[in-house]
Structure formats: structure tokens, C-alpha cells
């Protein structure tokens, strides 16, 4: 299954980054001498340029979800195999204090790769479901807030009461 960020969400990011970059560069162009204010504008221009570049990378990246793992095909492509998963973090970022709106960010780590996606990604729920399954199969220990975030999203990573927990990865079997 191929997943990508929808153009609808990327357009807003391009617009915000472009307007900020244009404003900072426009003010810099009108400066007659270099003062502390211009250094702040240079920093702002670099920040907005980085934001536009990050948006472009998201635009160009296609995520391939499979039984074996998640692969990012794009400018900074990398892959995470579910069998090699060592850590999974699911964070919720609230926009308002009432926590009624916000987004989730999933970060997957193996020994040699790290991959992050957020809930704007088309197919995010399918990625989250596979990640939760890999966490359970690999017997990964997650902090209580991370496990709670998975459960709240509908993909519990800890066994329910009365259900057997998977053996931790690399655990020796009893005779």
C-alpha cells in the first residue's frame, strides 16, 4: 500500500513557508545597513526556507507499507522492517488546551534507521495498526504515555486482561 501526504495539507505548509520567506527576504532587501534586526530577519528567512524544504521533501516522499515494514521512497529514503523494530513512539500534539484538536506523530526506530510520519499521512491508520502489531510481536516495552496513545488511537499494544503477553524478543524458551 502506498501512502503519501495529501496536497491539501501540503498547500497550507507551502503557503505559510512561502509567505514567511518572502516577508523576511523583502524586509532584508530594504535594509540599508546590517543591524541586529537584520540578523534576526536572516535567521527567520533561514527558518522559513527550511520549512519550505521540509514540505517539499514530504511532497516528494511516498511511503510503501507492507507486511515486511515501512519504506520511505523520496529524497531522504529509508526503511524500517517490522521484525527489526526496537522502539515505537506515538506522540499527540494538541493545538488547544482542551486537547480536542491536534495531530499524532509516529516514530519508528531500528538499529540503523529512524522513520517518522504524522496523522496527516493518507493511510496513517494502516501504518499505526502495523506498528502496534510489530510492537506486540517484538515484545517491546513502551512507556505508559506511549502505550496509552496507541490504545486511545484504537491500537492497544499491551495485552488485555486475561490475554497472554508475547515473549520478549530474544528470550530463551523454557524446556
PDB file of C-alpha atoms in Angstrom:
ATOM      1  CA  UNK A   1       0.000   0.000   0.000  1.00  0.00           C
ATOM      2  CA  UNK A   2       1.384   3.393  -0.972  1.00  0.00           C
ATOM      3  CA  UNK A   3       0.836   6.320   1.383  1.00  0.00           C
ATOM      4  CA  UNK A   4       1.619   9.988   0.862  1.00  0.00           C
ATOM      5  CA  UNK A   5       0.810  13.348   2.356  1.00  0.00           C
ATOM      6  CA  UNK A   6      -2.256  14.897   0.686  1.00  0.00           C
ATOM      7  CA  UNK A   7      -1.718  18.051  -1.353  1.00  0.00           C
ATOM      8  CA  UNK A   8      -4.439  19.743   0.706  1.00  0.00           C
ATOM      9  CA  UNK A   9      -2.277  19.702   3.837  1.00  0.00           C
ATOM     10  CA  UNK A  10       0.935  20.464   1.928  1.00  0.00           C
ATOM     11  CA  UNK A  11      -0.523  23.557   0.237  1.00  0.00           C
ATOM     12  CA  UNK A  12      -1.055  25.227   3.612  1.00  0.00           C
ATOM     13  CA  UNK A  13       2.539  24.452   4.602  1.00  0.00           C
ATOM     14  CA  UNK A  14       3.885  25.768   1.287  1.00  0.00           C
ATOM     15  CA  UNK A  15       1.806  28.928   1.677  1.00  0.00           C
ATOM     16  CA  UNK A  16       2.877  29.610   5.280  1.00  0.00           C
ATOM     17  CA  UNK A  17       6.540  28.945   4.493  1.00  0.00           C
ATOM     18  CA  UNK A  18       6.483  30.963   1.262  1.00  0.00           C
ATOM     19  CA  UNK A  19       4.800  33.995   2.818  1.00  0.00           C
ATOM     20  CA  UNK A  20       7.204  33.968   5.759  1.00  0.00           C
ATOM     21  CA  UNK A  21      10.219  33.593   3.480  1.00  0.00           C
ATOM     22  CA  UNK A  22       9.015  36.373   1.159  1.00  0.00           C
ATOM     23  CA  UNK A  23       8.330  38.732   4.074  1.00  0.00           C
ATOM     24  CA  UNK A  24      11.714  38.121   5.686  1.00  0.00           C
ATOM     25  CA  UNK A  25      13.582  38.472   2.373  1.00  0.00           C
ATOM     26  CA  UNK A  26      11.576  41.572   1.414  1.00  0.00           C
ATOM     27  CA  UNK A  27      12.436  43.306   4.668  1.00  0.00           C
ATOM     28  CA  UNK A  28      16.067  42.275   4.276  1.00  0.00           C
ATOM     29  CA  UNK A  29      16.183  43.682   0.747  1.00  0.00           C
ATOM     30  CA  UNK A  30      15.029  47.063   2.042  1.00  0.00           C
ATOM     31  CA  UNK A  31      17.711  47.222   4.729  1.00  0.00           C
ATOM     32  CA  UNK A  32      20.432  49.801   4.183  1.00  0.00           C
ATOM     33  CA  UNK A  33      22.833  48.641   6.872  1.00  0.00           C
ATOM     34  CA  UNK A  34      23.349  45.453   8.865  1.00  0.00           C
ATOM     35  CA  UNK A  35      21.918  45.719  12.383  1.00  0.00           C
ATOM     36  CA  UNK A  36      20.733  43.228  14.981  1.00  0.00           C
ATOM     37  CA  UNK A  37      17.265  43.392  13.381  1.00  0.00           C
ATOM     38  CA  UNK A  38      18.681  42.190  10.053  1.00  0.00           C
ATOM     39  CA  UNK A  39      20.384  39.237  11.757  1.00  0.00           C
ATOM     40  CA  UNK A  40      17.003  38.268  13.189  1.00  0.00           C
ATOM     41  CA  UNK A  41      15.493  38.552   9.697  1.00  0.00           C
ATOM     42  CA  UNK A  42      18.282  36.358   8.259  1.00  0.00           C
ATOM     43  CA  UNK A  43      17.538  33.729  10.924  1.00  0.00           C
ATOM     44  CA  UNK A  44      13.804  33.957  10.141  1.00  0.00           C
ATOM     45  CA  UNK A  45      14.470  33.613   6.385  1.00  0.00           C
ATOM     46  CA  UNK A  46      16.592  30.506   7.008  1.00  0.00           C
ATOM     47  CA  UNK A  47      13.905  29.062   9.267  1.00  0.00           C
ATOM     48  CA  UNK A  48      11.175  29.592   6.653  1.00  0.00           C
ATOM     49  CA  UNK A  49      13.424  28.231   3.893  1.00  0.00           C
ATOM     50  CA  UNK A  50      13.955  25.088   5.982  1.00  0.00           C
ATOM     51  CA  UNK A  51      10.204  24.780   6.480  1.00  0.00           C
ATOM     52  CA  UNK A  52       9.582  25.009   2.728  1.00  0.00           C
ATOM     53  CA  UNK A  53      12.341  22.430   2.104  1.00  0.00           C
ATOM     54  CA  UNK A  54      10.799  20.067   4.682  1.00  0.00           C
ATOM     55  CA  UNK A  55       7.411  20.456   2.983  1.00  0.00           C
ATOM     56  CA  UNK A  56       8.977  19.713  -0.408  1.00  0.00           C
ATOM     57  CA  UNK A  57      10.579  16.531   0.997  1.00  0.00           C
ATOM     58  CA  UNK A  58       7.181  15.423   2.359  1.00  0.00           C
ATOM     59  CA  UNK A  59       5.636  16.199  -1.039  1.00  0.00           C
ATOM     60  CA  UNK A  60       8.208  14.081  -2.894  1.00  0.00           C
ATOM     61  CA  UNK A  61       8.169  11.107  -0.473  1.00  0.00           C
ATOM     62  CA  UNK A  62       5.952   8.060  -0.989  1.00  0.00           C
ATOM     63  CA  UNK A  63       5.666   5.569   1.867  1.00  0.00           C
ATOM     64  CA  UNK A  64       5.304   1.900   0.931  1.00  0.00           C
ATOM     65  CA  UNK A  65       3.565  -0.107   3.664  1.00  0.00           C
ATOM     66  CA  UNK A  66       3.938  -3.881   3.525  1.00  0.00           C
ATOM     67  CA  UNK A  67       3.936  -6.989   5.701  1.00  0.00           C
ATOM     68  CA  UNK A  68       7.730  -6.614   5.991  1.00  0.00           C
ATOM     69  CA  UNK A  69       7.878  -2.956   7.002  1.00  0.00           C
ATOM     70  CA  UNK A  70       7.542   0.688   6.039  1.00  0.00           C
ATOM     71  CA  UNK A  71       9.741   2.200   3.346  1.00  0.00           C
ATOM     72  CA  UNK A  72      10.072   5.901   2.505  1.00  0.00           C
ATOM     73  CA  UNK A  73      10.890   6.439  -1.171  1.00  0.00           C
ATOM     74  CA  UNK A  74      11.990  10.005  -1.732  1.00  0.00           C
ATOM     75  CA  UNK A  75      14.853  12.466  -1.262  1.00  0.00           C
ATOM     76  CA  UNK A  76      15.846  11.022   2.125  1.00  0.00           C
ATOM     77  CA  UNK A  77      14.533   7.484   1.699  1.00  0.00           C
ATOM     78  CA  UNK A  78      14.961   4.823   4.343  1.00  0.00           C
ATOM     79  CA  UNK A  79      13.175   1.715   5.535  1.00  0.00           C
ATOM     80  CA  UNK A  80      12.080   0.125   8.792  1.00  0.00           C
ATOM     81  CA  UNK A  81      11.482  -3.630   8.942  1.00  0.00           C
ATOM     82  CA  UNK A  82       8.816  -4.686  11.439  1.00  0.00           C
ATOM     83  CA  UNK A  83      10.928  -7.641  12.603  1.00  0.00           C
ATOM     84  CA  UNK A  84      13.811  -5.257  13.436  1.00  0.00           C
ATOM     85  CA  UNK A  85      11.692  -2.666  15.271  1.00  0.00           C
ATOM     86  CA  UNK A  86      13.362  -1.632  18.535  1.00  0.00           C
ATOM     87  CA  UNK A  87      11.286   1.369  19.548  1.00  0.00           C
ATOM     88  CA  UNK A  88       7.998   2.980  18.597  1.00  0.00           C
ATOM     89  CA  UNK A  89       6.791   6.321  19.896  1.00  0.00           C
ATOM     90  CA  UNK A  90       3.357   7.753  19.325  1.00  0.00           C
ATOM     91  CA  UNK A  91       3.022  11.344  20.463  1.00  0.00           C
ATOM     92  CA  UNK A  92      -0.032  13.560  20.498  1.00  0.00           C
ATOM     93  CA  UNK A  93       0.405  17.273  19.867  1.00  0.00           C
ATOM     94  CA  UNK A  94      -2.568  19.351  20.969  1.00  0.00           C
ATOM     95  CA  UNK A  95      -3.413  22.633  19.280  1.00  0.00           C
ATOM     96  CA  UNK A  96      -5.626  23.824  22.125  1.00  0.00           C
ATOM     97  CA  UNK A  97      -5.598  23.199  25.857  1.00  0.00           C
ATOM     98  CA  UNK A  98      -8.811  21.176  25.714  1.00  0.00           C
ATOM     99  CA  UNK A  99      -6.928  18.559  23.602  1.00  0.00           C
ATOM    100  CA  UNK A 100      -9.870  18.341  21.186  1.00  0.00           C
ATOM    101  CA  UNK A 101      -7.772  19.024  18.116  1.00  0.00           C
ATOM    102  CA  UNK A 102      -4.211  18.146  17.247  1.00  0.00           C
ATOM    103  CA  UNK A 103      -2.201  15.502  15.473  1.00  0.00           C
ATOM    104  CA  UNK A 104      -0.304  12.281  16.153  1.00  0.00           C
ATOM    105  CA  UNK A 105       3.323  11.632  15.247  1.00  0.00           C
ATOM    106  CA  UNK A 106       4.630   8.065  14.979  1.00  0.00           C
ATOM    107  CA  UNK A 107       8.386   7.499  15.177  1.00  0.00           C
ATOM    108  CA  UNK A 108       9.750   4.033  14.391  1.00  0.00           C
ATOM    109  CA  UNK A 109      13.348   3.033  15.170  1.00  0.00           C
ATOM    110  CA  UNK A 110      15.527   0.085  14.275  1.00  0.00           C
ATOM    111  CA  UNK A 111      19.246  -0.332  14.913  1.00  0.00           C
ATOM    112  CA  UNK A 112      20.126   1.550  11.727  1.00  0.00           C
ATOM    113  CA  UNK A 113      17.053   3.572  10.709  1.00  0.00           C
ATOM    114  CA  UNK A 114      14.523   6.023  12.070  1.00  0.00           C
ATOM    115  CA  UNK A 115      11.309   6.978  10.300  1.00  0.00           C
ATOM    116  CA  UNK A 116       8.639   9.466  11.400  1.00  0.00           C
ATOM    117  CA  UNK A 117       5.189  10.065   9.964  1.00  0.00           C
ATOM    118  CA  UNK A 118       2.237  12.029  11.259  1.00  0.00           C
ATOM    119  CA  UNK A 119      -1.508  11.645  11.149  1.00  0.00           C
ATOM    120  CA  UNK A 120      -1.813  13.873   8.049  1.00  0.00           C
ATOM    121  CA  UNK A 121      -0.414  10.940   6.018  1.00  0.00           C
ATOM    122  CA  UNK A 122      -3.021   9.157   3.904  1.00  0.00           C
ATOM    123  CA  UNK A 123      -3.062   5.617   5.277  1.00  0.00           C
ATOM    124  CA  UNK A 124      -1.753   6.640   8.711  1.00  0.00           C
ATOM    125  CA  UNK A 125      -4.192   4.295  10.491  1.00  0.00           C
ATOM    126  CA  UNK A 126      -2.892   1.326   8.477  1.00  0.00           C
ATOM    127  CA  UNK A 127       0.701   2.261   9.376  1.00  0.00           C
ATOM    128  CA  UNK A 128      -0.290   2.647  13.022  1.00  0.00           C
ATOM    129  CA  UNK A 129      -2.027  -0.732  13.017  1.00  0.00           C
ATOM    130  CA  UNK A 130       1.079  -2.479  11.593  1.00  0.00           C
ATOM    131  CA  UNK A 131       3.332  -0.660  14.064  1.00  0.00           C
ATOM    132  CA  UNK A 132       1.151  -1.721  17.021  1.00  0.00           C
ATOM    133  CA  UNK A 133       1.217  -5.311  15.789  1.00  0.00           C
ATOM    134  CA  UNK A 134       5.029  -5.185  15.496  1.00  0.00           C
ATOM    135  CA  UNK A 135       5.344  -3.723  18.999  1.00  0.00           C
ATOM    136  CA  UNK A 136       3.308  -6.611  20.395  1.00  0.00           C
ATOM    137  CA  UNK A 137       5.061  -9.293  18.319  1.00  0.00           C
ATOM    138  CA  UNK A 138       8.511  -7.981  19.218  1.00  0.00           C
ATOM    139  CA  UNK A 139       7.598  -7.664  22.910  1.00  0.00           C
ATOM    140  CA  UNK A 140       8.691  -4.027  23.090  1.00  0.00           C
ATOM    141  CA  UNK A 141       8.257  -2.198  26.368  1.00  0.00           C
ATOM    142  CA  UNK A 142       6.683   1.203  25.869  1.00  0.00           C
ATOM    143  CA  UNK A 143       6.227   3.916  28.455  1.00  0.00           C
ATOM    144  CA  UNK A 144       2.732   4.317  29.871  1.00  0.00           C
ATOM    145  CA  UNK A 145       2.009   7.520  27.882  1.00  0.00           C
ATOM    146  CA  UNK A 146       3.092   5.846  24.616  1.00  0.00           C
ATOM    147  CA  UNK A 147       1.001   2.729  25.305  1.00  0.00           C
ATOM    148  CA  UNK A 148      -1.950   4.949  26.249  1.00  0.00           C
ATOM    149  CA  UNK A 149      -1.617   6.912  22.986  1.00  0.00           C
ATOM    150  CA  UNK A 150      -1.700   3.670  20.977  1.00  0.00           C
ATOM    151  CA  UNK A 151      -4.758   2.455  22.927  1.00  0.00           C
ATOM    152  CA  UNK A 152      -6.564   5.801  22.537  1.00  0.00           C
ATOM    153  CA  UNK A 153      -5.923   5.647  18.773  1.00  0.00           C
ATOM    154  CA  UNK A 154      -7.603   2.211  18.758  1.00  0.00           C
ATOM    155  CA  UNK A 155      -4.493   0.027  18.536  1.00  0.00           C
ATOM    156  CA  UNK A 156      -3.585  -1.311  22.007  1.00  0.00           C
ATOM    157  CA  UNK A 157      -0.030  -2.566  22.345  1.00  0.00           C
ATOM    158  CA  UNK A 158      -0.396  -4.174  25.757  1.00  0.00           C
ATOM    159  CA  UNK A 159      -2.351  -7.394  26.225  1.00  0.00           C
ATOM    160  CA  UNK A 160      -5.852  -7.079  27.636  1.00  0.00           C
ATOM    161  CA  UNK A 161      -6.650  -8.698  30.989  1.00  0.00           C
ATOM    162  CA  UNK A 162      -6.517 -12.471  30.649  1.00  0.00           C
ATOM    163  CA  UNK A 163      -4.605 -12.351  27.360  1.00  0.00           C
ATOM    164  CA  UNK A 164      -1.094 -13.819  27.179  1.00  0.00           C
ATOM    165  CA  UNK A 165       1.705 -11.330  26.623  1.00  0.00           C
ATOM    166  CA  UNK A 166       4.163 -12.130  23.840  1.00  0.00           C
ATOM    167  CA  UNK A 167       7.575 -13.330  24.955  1.00  0.00           C
ATOM    168  CA  UNK A 168      10.171 -10.556  24.834  1.00  0.00           C
ATOM    169  CA  UNK A 169      12.420 -10.643  21.799  1.00  0.00           C
ATOM    170  CA  UNK A 170      15.475 -12.842  22.294  1.00  0.00           C
ATOM    171  CA  UNK A 171      14.044 -14.510  25.406  1.00  0.00           C
ATOM    172  CA  UNK A 172      15.086 -18.092  25.874  1.00  0.00           C
ATOM    173  CA  UNK A 173      12.269 -20.602  25.842  1.00  0.00           C
ATOM    174  CA  UNK A 174      11.779 -22.803  28.861  1.00  0.00           C
ATOM    175  CA  UNK A 175      12.277 -26.552  28.332  1.00  0.00           C
TER     176      UNK A 175
END
